[in-house]
Tab-separated table of C-alpha atoms in Angstrom:
chain	number	residue	atom	x	y	z
Z	457	MET	CA	38.537	31.684	-17.492
Z	458	ASP	CA	36.623	30.206	-14.444
Z	459	TYR	CA	37.817	27.419	-12.255
Z	460	THR	CA	34.787	25.306	-13.513
Z	461	ASP	CA	36.181	25.419	-17.080
Z	462	LEU	CA	38.815	23.005	-16.090
Z	463	ASP	CA	38.309	19.177	-15.754
Z	464	LEU	CA	40.943	16.879	-14.388
Z	465	ASP	CA	43.023	17.011	-17.601
Z	466	GLY	CA	42.593	20.828	-17.724
Z	467	TRP	CA	43.981	21.232	-14.167
Z	468	LYS	CA	47.034	18.934	-14.990
Z	469	LYS	CA	47.780	20.929	-18.060
Z	470	TRP	CA	47.411	24.349	-16.111
Z	471	LEU	CA	49.600	22.914	-13.358
Z	472	GLU	CA	52.328	21.750	-15.880
Z	473	ASP	CA	52.312	25.233	-17.458
Z	474	GLN	CA	52.929	26.640	-13.945
Z	475	GLN	CA	55.857	24.110	-13.210
Z	476	GLU	CA	53.686	22.552	-10.503
Z	477	LYS	CA	53.166	18.835	-9.833
Z	478	THR	CA	50.208	17.377	-11.741
Z	479	PHE	CA	48.937	15.327	-8.789
Z	480	HIS	CA	47.585	18.515	-7.225
Z	481	ALA	CA	44.844	18.507	-9.883
Z	482	LYS	CA	42.970	15.931	-8.040
Z	483	GLN	CA	43.468	17.548	-4.623
Z	484	ILE	CA	42.129	20.835	-6.208
Z	485	MET	CA	39.043	19.153	-7.575
Z	486	GLU	CA	38.372	17.370	-4.244
Z	487	TRP	CA	38.635	20.719	-2.299
Z	488	ILE	CA	36.157	22.335	-4.543
Z	489	TYR	CA	33.791	19.463	-5.460
Z	490	GLN	CA	33.962	16.842	-2.649
Z	491	LYS	CA	34.797	18.890	0.453
Z	492	GLY	CA	33.095	22.073	-0.784
Z	493	ILE	CA	35.794	24.521	0.278
Z	494	VAL	CA	35.128	27.974	-1.361
Z	495	CYS	CA	38.579	29.736	-0.808
Z	496	TRP	CA	41.950	28.961	-2.084
Z	497	ASP	CA	43.513	29.742	1.228
Z	498	ASP	CA	41.617	26.771	2.980
Z	499	MET	CA	43.280	24.099	0.755
Z	500	SER	CA	45.716	23.196	3.403
Z	501	ASN	CA	47.616	20.514	1.429
Z	502	LEU	CA	48.542	22.918	-1.234
Z	503	SER	CA	51.667	25.040	-0.943
Z	504	ARG	CA	51.345	28.794	-0.373
Z	505	GLN	CA	53.197	29.506	-3.672
Z	506	LEU	CA	50.535	27.309	-5.626
Z	507	ARG	CA	47.615	28.907	-3.722
Z	508	GLU	CA	48.841	32.386	-4.601
Z	509	LYS	CA	49.152	31.318	-8.436
Z	510	LEU	CA	45.561	30.049	-8.100
Z	511	LYS	CA	44.525	33.392	-6.608
Z	512	ALA	CA	46.097	35.424	-9.321
Z	513	LYS	CA	44.522	33.233	-12.183
Z	514	PHE	CA	41.054	32.316	-10.841
Z	515	ARG	CA	38.665	34.517	-8.925
Z	516	PHE	CA	37.073	32.093	-6.205
Z	517	PRO	CA	34.667	32.314	-4.711
Z	518	LEU	CA	32.765	34.230	-7.548
Z	519	LEU	CA	29.997	35.125	-5.098
Z	520	GLU	CA	30.080	37.278	-2.031
Z	521	LEU	CA	27.359	36.589	0.533
Z	522	ILE	CA	25.925	39.986	1.339
Z	523	LYS	CA	23.030	38.925	3.397
Z	524	MET	CA	21.404	35.770	4.560
Z	525	THR	CA	17.795	35.880	6.181
Z	526	LYS	CA	15.780	33.217	7.578
Z	527	SER	CA	11.937	32.608	8.010
Z	528	THR	CA	10.475	32.515	11.397
Z	529	ASP	CA	9.795	28.818	11.040
Z	530	GLN	CA	13.429	28.323	10.062
Z	531	GLU	CA	12.460	26.401	6.927
Z	532	THR	CA	13.341	28.794	4.380
Z	533	TYR	CA	16.569	30.700	4.040
Z	534	LYS	CA	17.415	33.524	1.475
Z	535	PHE	CA	20.959	34.135	0.179
Z	536	LEU	CA	21.744	37.500	-1.330
Z	537	TRP	CA	24.902	37.334	-3.483
Z	538	LYS	CA	27.111	40.086	-4.838
Z	539	LEU	CA	28.797	39.271	-8.188
Z	540	PHE	CA	32.083	40.369	-9.193
Z	541	ASP	CA	30.536	43.384	-11.326
Z	542	GLY	CA	28.453	44.579	-8.313
Z	543	GLN	CA	25.330	42.883	-9.757
Z	544	LEU	CA	23.071	41.086	-7.166
Z	545	VAL	CA	21.116	37.689	-7.347
Z	546	GLU	CA	19.506	35.509	-5.030
Z	547	SER	CA	19.326	31.774	-4.136
Z	548	VAL	CA	16.803	30.241	-1.610
Z	549	LEU	CA	17.209	27.022	0.553
Z	550	ILE	CA	14.100	25.273	1.363
Z	551	CYS	CA	14.176	22.766	4.242
Z	552	ALA	CA	11.265	20.194	4.320
Z	553	GLY	CA	11.805	16.871	6.232
Z	554	GLU	CA	15.051	15.378	4.867
Z	555	ARG	CA	15.012	17.454	1.715
Z	556	ARG	CA	17.317	20.327	1.359
Z	557	THR	CA	16.403	22.186	-1.843
Z	558	VAL	CA	18.427	24.966	-3.173
Z	559	CYS	CA	16.563	27.346	-5.737
Z	560	VAL	CA	19.206	28.976	-8.103
Z	561	SER	CA	19.116	32.022	-10.178
Z	562	SER	CA	20.273	31.876	-13.815
Z	563	GLN	CA	20.202	35.473	-14.780
Z	564	VAL	CA	20.550	38.956	-13.197
Z	565	GLY	CA	17.014	40.166	-13.407
Z	566	CYS	CA	14.681	38.377	-16.074
Z	567	PRO	CA	13.600	39.182	-19.644
Z	568	ALA	CA	10.368	37.306	-19.184
Z	569	GLN	CA	8.888	40.190	-17.086
Z	570	CYS	CA	5.850	38.356	-15.843
Z	571	ALA	CA	3.349	40.652	-14.500
Z	572	PHE	CA	3.387	38.907	-10.971
Z	573	CYS	CA	7.097	38.462	-10.586
Z	574	ALA	CA	9.693	40.694	-8.774
Z	575	SER	CA	12.476	39.439	-10.793
Z	576	GLY	CA	11.104	40.895	-14.046
Z	577	LYS	CA	10.113	44.114	-12.356
Z	578	GLN	CA	13.889	44.748	-12.072
Z	579	GLY	CA	14.465	44.436	-15.893
Z	580	PHE	CA	17.063	42.132	-17.365
Z	581	PHE	CA	20.961	42.869	-17.007
Z	582	ARG	CA	23.019	39.807	-18.013
Z	583	ASN	CA	23.265	36.130	-18.026
Z	584	LEU	CA	25.146	34.287	-15.134
Z	585	ARG	CA	28.129	32.299	-16.241
Z	586	PRO	CA	28.167	28.559	-15.552
Z	587	ALA	CA	30.430	28.932	-12.410
Z	588	GLU	CA	28.165	31.617	-10.967
Z	589	ILE	CA	25.139	29.281	-11.067
Z	590	PHE	CA	27.042	26.331	-9.872
Z	591	GLU	CA	28.657	28.202	-6.945
Z	592	GLN	CA	25.271	29.038	-5.549
Z	593	VAL	CA	24.823	25.229	-4.795
Z	594	ILE	CA	28.302	24.518	-3.503
Z	595	GLN	CA	28.372	27.713	-1.268
Z	596	ILE	CA	25.114	26.584	0.330
Z	597	ASN	CA	26.073	23.078	0.448
Z	598	HIS	CA	29.238	24.136	2.432
Z	599	TRP	CA	26.982	26.374	4.790
Z	600	LEU	CA	24.679	23.237	5.363
Z	601	SER	CA	27.899	21.014	6.022
Z	602	LYS	CA	28.609	22.765	9.122
Z	603	LYS	CA	25.312	21.274	10.398
Z	604	ASN	CA	26.059	17.790	8.973
Z	605	GLU	CA	23.619	18.357	6.331
Z	606	LYS	CA	23.700	18.505	2.458
Z	607	VAL	CA	21.892	19.801	-0.515
Z	608	THR	CA	19.678	17.028	-1.860
Z	609	ASN	CA	17.653	18.912	-4.703
Z	610	VAL	CA	18.402	21.696	-6.983
Z	611	VAL	CA	15.570	23.883	-8.726
Z	612	TYR	CA	16.342	26.372	-11.329
Z	613	MET	CA	13.351	28.466	-10.350
Z	614	GLY	CA	15.299	31.741	-9.140
Z	615	MET	CA	15.763	34.948	-10.879
Z	616	GLY	CA	15.872	34.502	-14.718
Z	617	GLU	CA	14.424	32.360	-17.447
Z	618	PRO	CA	16.809	29.447	-17.511
Z	619	LEU	CA	16.252	28.502	-21.166
Z	620	LYS	CA	17.219	32.070	-22.347
Z	621	ASN	CA	20.620	31.185	-20.798
Z	622	TYR	CA	20.748	27.730	-22.097
Z	623	GLU	CA	24.589	27.037	-22.538
Z	624	SER	CA	25.297	28.350	-19.103
Z	625	VAL	CA	22.513	26.406	-17.456
Z	626	MET	CA	23.235	23.107	-19.132
Z	627	ARG	CA	26.984	23.491	-18.325
Z	628	SER	CA	26.077	23.971	-14.590
Z	629	ILE	CA	24.079	20.986	-14.781
Z	630	GLN	CA	26.885	18.996	-16.050
Z	631	LEU	CA	29.197	20.359	-13.240
Z	632	LEU	CA	26.489	19.110	-10.811
Z	633	CYS	CA	25.966	15.845	-12.424
Z	634	HIS	CA	29.566	14.741	-13.529
Z	635	PRO	CA	31.081	12.061	-11.253
Z	636	ASP	CA	34.386	13.894	-10.977
Z	637	PHE	CA	32.412	17.185	-9.892
Z	638	PHE	CA	29.481	17.329	-7.627
Z	639	ASN	CA	28.175	13.741	-8.750
Z	640	PHE	CA	24.446	14.722	-8.485
Z	641	SER	CA	21.463	12.917	-10.050
Z	642	GLN	CA	19.630	14.573	-12.809
Z	643	ARG	CA	16.613	13.125	-11.007
Z	644	ARG	CA	17.114	15.467	-8.433
Z	645	ILE	CA	17.330	18.665	-10.729
Z	646	THR	CA	14.312	20.574	-11.952
Z	647	VAL	CA	14.389	23.313	-14.377
Z	648	SER	CA	11.480	25.712	-14.827
Z	649	THR	CA	10.676	27.633	-17.925
Z	650	VAL	CA	7.932	30.113	-19.005
Z	651	GLY	CA	7.748	28.285	-22.316
Z	652	ILE	CA	10.822	28.795	-24.514
Z	653	VAL	CA	9.911	26.328	-27.101
Z	654	ASP	CA	13.332	26.074	-28.975
Z	655	GLY	CA	15.039	25.439	-25.560
Z	656	ILE	CA	12.616	22.670	-24.739
Z	657	ARG	CA	13.026	21.030	-28.016
Z	658	ARG	CA	16.877	21.335	-27.765
Z	659	MET	CA	16.733	19.564	-24.419
Z	660	SER	CA	14.737	16.677	-25.809
Z	661	ARG	CA	17.611	16.327	-28.752
Z	662	GLU	CA	20.380	16.551	-26.389
Z	663	GLY	CA	19.216	13.800	-24.013
Z	664	ILE	CA	18.912	16.085	-20.921
Z	665	LYS	CA	16.728	14.117	-18.371
Z	666	VAL	CA	16.131	16.668	-15.707
Z	667	ASN	CA	12.666	17.206	-14.263
Z	668	LEU	CA	10.862	19.904	-16.440
Z	669	VAL	CA	8.237	22.432	-15.076
Z	670	LEU	CA	6.346	24.783	-17.218
Z	671	SER	CA	5.061	28.099	-15.721
Z	672	LEU	CA	1.649	27.970	-17.140
Z	673	HIS	CA	-0.311	30.353	-15.108
Z	674	ALA	CA	-3.252	30.450	-17.634
Z	675	PRO	CA	-5.733	28.040	-18.995
Z	676	ASN	CA	-5.626	29.689	-22.592
Z	677	GLN	CA	-3.577	31.798	-24.829
Z	678	HIS	CA	-5.667	35.057	-24.223
Z	679	ILE	CA	-5.014	35.305	-20.439
Z	680	ARG	CA	-1.586	34.031	-20.883
Z	681	LYS	CA	-0.640	37.036	-23.195
Z	682	LYS	CA	-1.961	39.454	-20.489
Z	683	ILE	CA	0.285	38.174	-17.783
Z	684	ILE	CA	3.233	36.558	-19.617
Z	685	PRO	CA	4.848	38.825	-22.301
Z	686	TYR	CA	6.657	35.858	-23.876
Z	687	ALA	CA	3.411	34.217	-24.649
Z	688	ARG	CA	3.198	36.568	-27.654
Z	689	LYS	CA	6.211	34.955	-29.181
Z	690	TYR	CA	5.420	31.260	-27.974
Z	691	PRO	CA	1.822	30.144	-28.546
Z	692	LEU	CA	0.462	27.852	-25.864
Z	693	GLU	CA	-0.229	25.069	-28.379
Z	694	ASP	CA	3.424	25.029	-29.522
Z	695	ILE	CA	4.722	25.115	-25.790
Z	696	LEU	CA	2.455	21.945	-24.851
Z	697	SER	CA	3.535	20.093	-27.968
Z	698	ALA	CA	7.218	20.708	-27.073
Z	699	MET	CA	6.555	19.587	-23.379
Z	700	ASP	CA	4.740	16.466	-24.774
Z	701	GLU	CA	7.956	15.611	-26.711
Z	702	TYR	CA	10.088	16.047	-23.772
Z	703	SER	CA	8.014	13.900	-21.516
Z	704	GLN	CA	7.928	11.132	-24.163
Z	705	LYS	CA	11.675	11.086	-24.685
Z	706	THR	CA	12.483	11.391	-21.036
Z	707	LYS	CA	9.789	9.308	-19.616
Z	708	ARG	CA	9.201	12.054	-17.045
Z	709	ASP	CA	5.978	13.395	-15.871
Z	710	ILE	CA	5.609	17.237	-16.390
Z	711	THR	CA	4.635	19.733	-13.726
Z	712	TYR	CA	2.608	22.793	-14.644
Z	713	GLU	CA	2.922	25.600	-12.250
Z	714	TYR	CA	-0.070	27.866	-12.029
Z	715	VAL	CA	0.088	31.071	-9.915
Z	716	LEU	CA	-3.508	31.770	-8.765
Z	717	LEU	CA	-4.362	35.537	-9.178
Z	718	GLU	CA	-7.602	36.964	-7.883
Z	719	GLY	CA	-10.009	37.952	-10.737
Z	720	ILE	CA	-7.529	36.887	-13.505
Z	721	ASN	CA	-7.255	33.008	-13.544
Z	722	ASP	CA	-8.894	31.638	-10.485
Z	723	HIS	CA	-12.552	31.280	-11.527
Z	724	PRO	CA	-14.142	27.661	-11.675
Z	725	ASP	CA	-14.573	28.088	-15.420
Z	726	HIS	CA	-10.736	28.654	-15.641
Z	727	ALA	CA	-10.307	25.512	-13.639
Z	728	HIS	CA	-12.615	23.632	-16.132
Z	729	GLU	CA	-10.694	24.981	-19.078
Z	730	LEU	CA	-7.384	23.918	-17.471
Z	731	ALA	CA	-8.474	20.502	-16.896
Z	732	HIS	CA	-9.620	20.317	-20.544
Z	733	LEU	CA	-6.158	21.570	-21.725
Z	734	LEU	CA	-4.356	18.982	-19.703
Z	735	LYS	CA	-6.537	16.075	-20.043
Z	736	GLY	CA	-4.858	12.885	-20.838
Z	737	LYS	CA	-1.325	14.194	-20.077
Z	738	GLN	CA	0.932	12.506	-17.625
Z	739	CYS	CA	1.322	15.575	-15.457
Z	740	SER	CA	0.508	17.302	-12.266
Z	741	VAL	CA	-0.620	21.096	-11.534
Z	742	ASN	CA	1.213	22.893	-8.752
Z	743	LEU	CA	-1.141	25.739	-7.760
Z	744	ILE	CA	0.461	28.597	-6.023
Z	745	PRO	CA	-1.535	31.299	-4.527
Z	746	TYR	CA	-0.027	34.790	-5.457
Z	747	ASN	CA	2.626	36.042	-3.137
Z	748	PRO	CA	2.155	39.832	-3.229
Z	749	ILE	CA	5.002	42.222	-4.103
Z	750	PRO	CA	5.178	45.940	-3.358
Z	751	GLY	CA	3.599	48.325	-5.922
Z	752	VAL	CA	2.021	45.324	-7.917
Z	753	LYS	CA	-1.855	45.593	-8.095
Z	754	LEU	CA	-2.647	41.752	-8.060
Z	755	LYS	CA	-4.165	40.004	-5.145
Z	756	ARG	CA	-4.073	36.430	-3.716
Z	757	PRO	CA	-7.470	34.625	-4.079
Z	758	GLU	CA	-9.678	33.861	-0.927
Z	759	LYS	CA	-9.102	30.381	0.446
Z	760	SER	CA	-12.575	29.409	-0.557
Z	761	ALA	CA	-11.801	30.385	-4.114
Z	762	ILE	CA	-8.783	28.181	-4.227
Z	763	LYS	CA	-10.553	25.297	-2.699
Z	764	GLN	CA	-13.241	25.457	-5.341
Z	765	PHE	CA	-10.671	25.703	-8.140
Z	766	ARG	CA	-8.851	22.505	-6.794
Z	767	SER	CA	-12.258	20.677	-6.499
Z	768	VAL	CA	-12.720	21.241	-10.279
Z	769	LEU	CA	-9.408	19.882	-10.955
Z	770	PHE	CA	-9.841	16.739	-8.739
Z	771	GLY	CA	-13.228	16.290	-10.240
Z	772	SER	CA	-11.656	15.906	-13.615
Z	773	SER	CA	-8.931	13.644	-12.305
Z	774	ILE	CA	-6.161	16.232	-12.651
Z	775	VAL	CA	-3.556	15.691	-9.915
Z	776	ASN	CA	-2.818	18.767	-8.171
Z	777	THR	CA	-1.059	20.273	-5.200
Z	778	CYS	CA	-1.368	23.614	-3.750
Z	779	ARG	CA	1.847	25.367	-2.430
Z	780	TYR	CA	1.550	28.338	-0.122
Z	781	THR	CA	4.693	30.141	-0.549
Z	782	LYS	CA	7.178	29.832	2.119
Z	783	GLY	CA	9.318	32.724	3.554
Z	784	VAL	CA	6.995	35.453	2.830
Z	785	ASP	CA	8.458	37.142	5.954
Z	786	ILE	CA	11.889	37.191	4.457
Z	787	ALA	CA	10.825	38.388	1.009
Z	788	ALA	CA	11.598	34.836	-0.362
Z	789	ALA	CA	9.760	35.245	-3.688
Z	790	CYS	CA	11.817	35.324	-6.700
Z	791	GLY	CA	13.886	38.646	-6.925
Z	792	GLN	CA	12.198	40.362	-3.946
Z	793	LEU	CA	15.268	40.583	-1.688
Z	794	ALA	CA	17.597	41.951	-4.486
Z	795	MET	CA	14.845	44.499	-5.369
Z	796	LYS	CA	14.613	45.629	-1.810
Z	797	GLU	CA	18.362	46.022	-1.461
Z	798	LYS	CA	18.677	47.870	-4.764
Z	799	MET	CA	15.621	50.183	-4.977
Z	800	GLU	CA	14.379	52.923	-2.744
Z	801	PRO	CA	10.670	52.395	-1.823
Z	802	LYS	CA	8.466	53.633	-4.686
Z	803	THR	CA	5.268	52.772	-6.493
Z	804	SER	CA	5.928	50.490	-9.540
Z	805	SER	CA	3.970	50.911	-12.675
Z	806	LEU	CA	4.037	47.143	-13.405
Z	807	THR	CA	0.512	45.864	-13.985
Z	808	ILE	CA	-1.212	43.330	-16.226
Z	809	ILE	CA	-0.350	43.875	-19.877
Z	810	LYS	CA	-3.159	45.210	-21.914
Z	811	ASP	CA	-4.209	43.839	-25.222
């Protein structure tokens, strides 16, 4: 059992079983969720006896900080965590103006194995538990609190495919948004998916209203199958239909992320095709020039090619932004730091999938 499995009534019941006063339930929850304390020993208004009982029953914190690196502009911070079984996962804190956005991981490694992503290069090991996802946020929030700052946004764009760990991801969102827990707004949470159709449709049915992002990365099914293995299981037509359904039910615009890869998906013809694909949809396109990772033979397009691609989209009235990756100097792209920590330098065989 994890500490996040208990709500207020659950804590009261556990305390009763331990012959402890039930009013401590509210104190425990305040320490964790309002004050952001991440150690039983720091809960000063609990007796030493109770703290020992808590330590004996619940592992807390679940994440051990192994390394924290910051970019030279001090706008991006990467946190490398060690889990109880020795596995490594990452979180990224992105600072922009008043916003403090935490990018969380949902799995150790990633089963999607997109050709351009460091997370997939490591393979897939296991799903994270709800508490392991949630604690990435509260630990970073605790770190920020020392500077009188706090987390303002959470994005599920770290290691893993969130909708392949559906139950844990949705439970972590409940923990973030529940008024008795972190009391976060769903409007400030974003979930990114490579296109898990059944997961998208389930979110629509269950009334989840977070922001949804599709990792599109190609203007057609043919190119998509070359760089995203899951595209073979989930046809683009079915994915876009599911995304439209989610947008209609939640009244939220959809964001389509598109990593620009030189010679693969960055030609003006690709831009025209993308514009046709998204015509009439309430959406925006987030263009991301490829962030190179060691051993992968893919390249970032020249700035002139990126500018031309955007011009085509603007000419077709497709709202788009271009996000040059932050934190390149600290290996801030998904999975890079964990990969550097675990693997000795060697050339990867990961390339674009052949038809």
